[in-house]
Coordinates of C-alpha atoms and ligand atoms in Angstrom, one line a residue:
M1 CA -301.1 6.1 -21.2
G2 CA -298.4 3.4 -21.4
N3 CA -295.5 6.0 -21.4
T4 CA -296.8 8.1 -18.5
T5 CA -294.7 9.9 -15.9
T6 CA -296.2 10.7 -12.6
V7 CA -295.0 14.0 -11.1
F8 CA -295.7 14.2 -7.3
G9 CA -295.9 17.9 -6.5
G10 CA -296.7 18.5 -10.2
T11 CA -298.7 21.7 -9.3
G12 CA -295.7 23.4 -7.5
F13 CA -293.2 26.0 -8.8
L14 CA -290.7 23.3 -10.0
G15 CA -293.2 20.5 -10.5
S16 CA -295.4 22.5 -12.9
A17 CA -292.3 23.4 -15.0
I18 CA -291.3 19.7 -15.1
V19 CA -294.9 18.7 -16.2
Q20 CA -294.7 21.4 -19.1
Q21 CA -291.3 20.1 -20.3
I22 CA -292.4 16.4 -20.3
V23 CA -295.6 17.3 -22.2
A24 CA -293.6 19.4 -24.6
S25 CA -291.4 16.3 -25.3
G26 CA -294.6 14.5 -26.3
R27 CA -295.0 12.2 -23.3
P28 CA -298.1 12.0 -21.1
V29 CA -298.0 13.1 -17.5
R30 CA -300.0 12.3 -14.4
I31 CA -299.9 15.2 -11.9
A32 CA -300.1 13.9 -8.3
A33 CA -300.7 16.2 -5.4
R34 CA -303.1 16.7 -2.5
H35 CA -305.0 19.2 -4.7
P36 CA -304.1 18.4 -8.2
A37 CA -305.2 20.7 -11.0
R38 CA -304.9 20.9 -14.8
P39 CA -302.4 23.7 -15.6
A40 CA -303.8 26.8 -17.2
W41 CA -301.5 26.6 -20.2
A42 CA -302.7 23.0 -21.0
G43 CA -305.0 22.8 -24.0
D44 CA -307.8 20.1 -24.1
D45 CA -305.5 17.8 -26.1
A46 CA -302.5 17.9 -23.7
A47 CA -302.0 14.4 -22.3
I48 CA -302.4 15.3 -18.6
E49 CA -304.2 13.1 -15.9
L50 CA -304.7 14.1 -12.4
A51 CA -304.3 11.9 -9.3
T52 CA -305.1 13.0 -5.7
A53 CA -302.3 11.7 -3.6
D54 CA -300.6 12.6 -0.3
V55 CA -297.1 11.1 0.1
R56 CA -298.0 10.4 3.7
D57 CA -300.7 8.0 2.4
E58 CA -299.7 4.6 1.2
A59 CA -302.9 3.8 -0.9
S60 CA -303.0 7.1 -2.7
V61 CA -299.3 6.9 -3.6
A62 CA -299.8 3.4 -5.0
R63 CA -302.8 4.5 -7.1
A64 CA -300.9 7.5 -8.4
L65 CA -298.1 5.1 -9.6
E66 CA -300.3 2.6 -11.3
G67 CA -299.1 1.9 -14.9
T68 CA -296.5 4.6 -15.0
V69 CA -293.1 4.2 -16.5
A70 CA -291.4 6.9 -14.7
A71 CA -291.9 9.1 -11.5
V72 CA -290.6 12.4 -10.2
N73 CA -290.9 13.5 -6.5
A74 CA -291.0 17.3 -6.4
V75 CA -293.0 17.6 -3.2
S76 CA -291.9 20.3 -0.9
L77 CA -292.3 21.2 2.8
Y78 CA -290.3 24.2 3.9
T79 CA -291.7 25.0 7.3
E80 CA -293.3 22.7 9.9
S81 CA -296.7 23.9 10.8
G82 CA -297.7 21.3 13.3
G83 CA -299.7 18.1 13.0
N84 CA -298.6 15.6 10.5
D85 CA -296.8 18.1 8.3
T86 CA -293.4 17.3 9.6
F87 CA -290.0 17.2 7.6
H88 CA -289.7 13.6 8.6
A89 CA -293.1 12.6 7.5
V90 CA -292.8 14.3 4.1
H91 CA -289.1 14.4 3.2
V92 CA -288.0 11.1 4.8
E93 CA -290.9 8.7 5.2
G94 CA -292.9 10.2 2.2
A95 CA -290.0 10.2 -0.1
G96 CA -289.2 6.6 1.0
R97 CA -292.8 5.6 0.5
V98 CA -292.9 6.9 -3.2
A99 CA -289.6 5.1 -3.8
R100 CA -290.6 1.8 -2.4
L101 CA -294.0 1.8 -4.1
A102 CA -292.5 2.8 -7.3
Q103 CA -290.0 -0.1 -7.1
D104 CA -293.0 -2.4 -6.4
A105 CA -295.0 -1.1 -9.3
G106 CA -292.2 -1.7 -11.8
V107 CA -291.5 2.0 -12.5
R108 CA -288.3 2.1 -14.6
R109 CA -287.0 5.6 -13.6
L110 CA -287.4 7.6 -10.4
V111 CA -286.1 11.1 -9.9
L112 CA -286.1 12.7 -6.4
I113 CA -285.7 16.5 -6.1
S114 CA -283.6 17.3 -3.2
G115 CA -281.3 20.3 -2.6
I116 CA -277.6 21.2 -2.7
G117 CA -276.1 20.9 0.8
A118 CA -278.3 17.9 2.0
D119 CA -276.4 16.7 5.0
T120 CA -277.2 14.4 7.9
A121 CA -274.9 16.4 10.2
S122 CA -276.4 19.8 9.4
P123 CA -277.7 21.9 12.4
S124 CA -280.9 22.5 10.3
S125 CA -283.5 19.8 10.8
Y126 CA -284.9 20.6 7.3
V127 CA -281.4 20.0 5.7
R128 CA -280.9 16.8 7.8
A129 CA -284.4 15.5 6.7
R130 CA -283.4 16.1 3.0
A131 CA -280.3 14.0 3.5
H132 CA -282.1 11.2 5.3
G133 CA -284.7 11.4 2.6
E134 CA -282.1 10.8 0.0
Q135 CA -281.1 7.7 2.0
S136 CA -284.6 6.3 2.3
V137 CA -285.1 6.8 -1.5
R138 CA -282.0 4.9 -2.3
A139 CA -283.1 2.1 0.1
G140 CA -286.5 1.8 -1.6
F141 CA -285.3 2.4 -5.2
P142 CA -281.6 1.7 -5.5
D143 CA -281.4 3.1 -9.1
A144 CA -283.1 6.4 -8.2
I145 CA -281.6 9.6 -9.6
I146 CA -281.2 12.4 -7.1
V147 CA -281.3 16.0 -8.4
R148 CA -280.1 18.7 -6.1
P149 CA -280.8 22.2 -7.5
S150 CA -279.3 25.4 -6.1
V151 CA -281.8 28.2 -5.3
L152 CA -284.5 28.4 -8.0
F153 CA -285.6 31.5 -9.7
G154 CA -288.2 32.3 -12.4
P155 CA -291.4 34.4 -13.0
Q156 CA -293.5 34.3 -9.9
D157 CA -290.9 32.6 -7.8
A158 CA -290.3 33.0 -4.1
F159 CA -286.7 34.0 -4.2
L160 CA -286.7 37.1 -6.4
S161 CA -290.2 38.2 -5.3
N162 CA -289.0 38.2 -1.7
L163 CA -285.9 40.2 -2.7
A164 CA -288.2 42.7 -4.5
R165 CA -290.4 43.0 -1.4
L166 CA -287.3 43.5 0.8
S167 CA -286.1 46.3 -1.6
Q168 CA -289.0 48.4 -0.5
L169 CA -287.4 48.9 2.9
P170 CA -285.2 51.9 3.4
V171 CA -282.2 49.8 4.1
I172 CA -281.6 46.1 3.2
P173 CA -280.4 43.8 5.9
L174 CA -277.9 41.2 4.6
F175 CA -277.5 37.7 6.0
G176 CA -274.1 38.1 7.8
R177 CA -271.9 40.2 5.5
G178 CA -273.7 38.9 2.4
D179 CA -270.7 36.7 1.5
T180 CA -272.6 33.4 1.1
R181 CA -272.1 32.1 -2.5
L182 CA -275.2 31.0 -4.3
Q183 CA -275.6 29.6 -7.9
P184 CA -279.3 30.7 -8.8
V185 CA -280.7 28.4 -11.4
L186 CA -283.7 29.1 -13.8
V187 CA -286.6 26.8 -13.0
D188 CA -287.1 26.0 -16.6
D189 CA -283.4 24.8 -17.0
V190 CA -283.9 22.4 -14.0
A191 CA -287.2 21.3 -15.5
K192 CA -285.6 20.5 -18.8
A193 CA -282.9 18.4 -17.1
V194 CA -285.5 16.5 -15.0
A195 CA -287.6 15.9 -18.0
H196 CA -284.5 14.5 -19.8
L197 CA -283.7 12.2 -16.8
T198 CA -287.2 10.6 -16.8
G199 CA -286.5 9.6 -20.4
S200 CA -285.0 6.3 -21.6
A201 CA -281.4 7.4 -21.9
D202 CA -279.0 6.0 -19.2
P203 CA -278.0 8.8 -16.8
A204 CA -274.3 9.9 -16.6
S205 CA -274.6 9.8 -12.7
P206 CA -277.0 8.8 -10.0
L207 CA -276.6 12.3 -8.4
F208 CA -276.9 15.6 -10.2
E209 CA -276.2 19.1 -8.8
L210 CA -277.7 21.9 -10.9
G211 CA -276.7 25.5 -10.7
G212 CA -277.0 28.5 -12.9
A213 CA -274.3 29.8 -15.3
Q214 CA -272.8 32.0 -12.7
V215 CA -271.9 32.0 -9.0
Y216 CA -272.7 35.2 -7.0
T217 CA -272.5 36.3 -3.4
Y218 CA -275.8 37.1 -1.8
R219 CA -274.7 40.8 -1.7
E220 CA -274.1 40.8 -5.5
I221 CA -277.6 39.3 -6.0
V222 CA -279.2 41.9 -3.8
K223 CA -277.3 44.6 -5.8
Q224 CA -278.3 43.1 -9.1
V225 CA -282.1 43.1 -8.1
L226 CA -281.9 46.6 -6.8
A227 CA -280.2 47.8 -10.0
H228 CA -282.9 46.0 -12.1
L229 CA -285.7 47.6 -10.0
G230 CA -284.0 51.0 -10.3
R231 CA -283.7 51.4 -6.5
R232 CA -280.7 52.5 -4.4
R233 CA -280.5 51.3 -0.8
P234 CA -277.8 50.9 1.7
L235 CA -276.9 47.2 2.5
I236 CA -276.5 46.6 6.2
P237 CA -274.7 43.4 7.4
V238 CA -276.6 41.6 10.2
P239 CA -274.8 38.8 12.1
F240 CA -276.3 35.4 11.8
F241 CA -276.9 35.1 15.5
L242 CA -279.2 38.1 15.4
W243 CA -281.2 36.4 12.4
R244 CA -281.5 33.3 14.6
A245 CA -282.7 35.4 17.5
L246 CA -285.3 37.1 15.1
A247 CA -286.4 33.6 13.9
A248 CA -286.9 32.4 17.5
L249 CA -288.9 35.5 18.3
A250 CA -291.0 34.9 15.1
R251 CA -291.6 31.2 15.9
P252 CA -295.0 31.5 17.7
L253 CA -296.5 33.5 14.8
P254 CA -299.1 31.5 12.6
N255 CA -297.1 32.3 9.4
P256 CA -293.6 33.3 10.6
P257 CA -291.8 35.5 8.0
L258 CA -288.5 33.8 8.8
T259 CA -287.6 30.4 10.4
R260 CA -284.4 29.1 12.0
D261 CA -284.0 26.7 9.0
Q262 CA -284.2 29.5 6.5
V263 CA -281.5 31.4 8.4
L264 CA -279.3 28.2 8.6
L265 CA -279.7 27.6 4.9
M266 CA -278.2 31.0 4.2
Q267 CA -275.0 30.3 6.0
P268 CA -273.1 27.8 3.9
D269 CA -272.3 28.3 0.2
N270 CA -274.9 26.7 -2.1
V271 CA -273.0 25.9 -5.2
V272 CA -272.5 22.8 -7.4
G273 CA -269.9 20.4 -6.0
D274 CA -267.4 18.0 -7.6
E275 CA -267.9 14.5 -8.8
V276 CA -271.6 14.9 -9.4
G277 CA -273.6 15.0 -12.7
T278 CA -274.2 18.6 -13.9
F279 CA -276.1 20.4 -16.8
A280 CA -273.0 19.6 -19.0
D281 CA -273.7 15.9 -18.8
L282 CA -277.2 16.6 -20.1
D283 CA -276.1 19.0 -22.9
I284 CA -278.0 21.9 -21.3
T285 CA -276.4 25.3 -21.1
P286 CA -278.0 26.9 -18.0
R287 CA -278.8 30.6 -18.1
S288 CA -277.5 33.2 -15.5
L289 CA -279.6 35.3 -13.2
E290 CA -278.2 38.4 -15.0
E291 CA -279.6 37.4 -18.4
S292 CA -282.9 36.1 -17.1
L293 CA -283.7 38.8 -14.6
P294 CA -285.6 41.0 -17.1
H295 CA -287.9 38.0 -17.9
C296 CA -288.6 37.2 -14.2
L297 CA -289.1 40.5 -12.4
E298 CA -291.0 43.6 -13.5
P299 CA -288.8 46.7 -13.3
A300 CA -290.2 49.0 -10.4
S301 CA -291.4 51.7 -12.8
R302 CA -293.9 49.2 -14.3
E303 CA -295.0 47.5 -11.0
A304 CA -297.7 49.9 -10.2
K305 CA -299.4 49.9 -13.6
P306 CA -302.5 47.7 -14.1
Ligands
NAP1 N1 -287.8 26.6 -4.7 C1 -286.3 26.4 -4.5 O1 -285.6 27.4 -4.6 C2 -285.8 25.1 -4.4 C3 -284.4 25.0 -4.3 C4 -283.8 23.7 -4.2 C5 -284.6 22.6 -4.2 N2 -286.0 22.7 -4.2 C6 -286.7 21.5 -4.1 O2 -287.7 21.4 -5.2 C7 -288.8 20.7 -4.8 C8 -290.0 21.5 -5.2 O3 -290.0 22.7 -4.6 P1 -291.1 23.9 -5.0 O4 -290.5 25.2 -4.5 O5 -291.4 23.8 -6.5 O6 -292.3 23.5 -4.1 P2 -293.7 24.2 -4.1 O7 -293.9 25.2 -5.1 O8 -294.0 24.5 -2.7 O9 -294.7 22.9 -4.5 C9 -294.9 21.8 -3.7 C10 -295.7 20.8 -4.3 O10 -295.8 19.7 -3.5 C11 -297.2 19.3 -3.3 N3 -297.3 18.7 -1.9 C12 -297.0 19.3 -0.8 N4 -297.2 18.4 0.2 C13 -297.6 17.2 -0.4 C14 -297.9 16.0 0.1 N5 -297.9 15.7 1.5 N6 -298.3 14.9 -0.7 C15 -298.3 15.2 -2.1 N7 -298.0 16.4 -2.6 C16 -297.6 17.4 -1.8 C17 -298.0 20.6 -3.5 O11 -299.3 20.4 -3.9 P3 -300.5 20.2 -2.8 O12 -300.3 21.2 -1.8 O13 -301.8 20.2 -3.6 O14 -300.3 18.8 -2.2 C18 -297.2 21.1 -4.7 O15 -297.6 20.6 -5.9 C19 -288.7 20.5 -3.3 O16 -288.2 19.2 -3.0 C20 -287.7 21.6 -2.9 O17 -287.0 21.3 -1.7 C21 -286.6 23.9 -4.3

């Protein structure tokens, strides 16, 4: 396995798509996660190894990196549930640990998956942790490539599935007036880009922002999903301060349906910026939500069928 790439978070939504793209390009992969599992699509001959690793644990990360030529960190933590599962432990210390140990192990290429909008001055502790995580990765592995996707969608995703669930309500509450601009990007397009970046070609930039073919307002996306599902619902603007109040009320619940960070994430636009690497630098033409929706979400008329 001399050409192996370790994918931390390789069982996740994006991580598993990255694993599939790397294997499809003929290179071996090591999936590293706390509960690693061989993907259902992988035949017996697919060059996939499993490593049990927690980015909060030094020894397990070092083992997962042994003998690998490249590494990807696609680990996520979206909500803090108490104990050691904090944004700082996973996105700052954990990301920094992977970077430092990758450098020590002589790994040639490291890709960190972050997110558009990472900012140390954000009011969101999640967004601040992503920005501090980028800094700790650069400190540990100066040549690391940082990839910031916009909101990801695909079959069995969280984004479209949540909108489909929301569309069952008699009215659809919008975040503010629904004017926030997003650039939804197909998970397979991002995975293709990351697989390319783990290869031997020199990257065009140390920082990539990856968005889909088209920018939409949140309102336009909701309308598109409703039309696809064949549902007509009134869209009701709900001010952000009310969403924040709802998130505060939901906070004591064991699995809150909404967190303050999720509300804060919906306030600024989430689109590809200037002076960053993009899909164009990788010769990849990203697809739009419009063209991909039929492959990602069952129309409502077929949802109930077995
Ligand atoms: N989804 C989006 O719309 C979106 C948009 C922009 C950026 N991103 C970024 O893309 C990355 C991947 O997100 P995703 O949605 O694909 O995540 P996901 O589906 O929640 O998968 C998370 C992965 O991380 C692993 N993991 C979690 N905690 C870990 C730990 N302490 N140590 C080792 N592995 C751990 C999980 O496996 P185990 O539980 O078995 O450990 C799983 O493989 C994240 O950085 C996320 O912020 C996502």
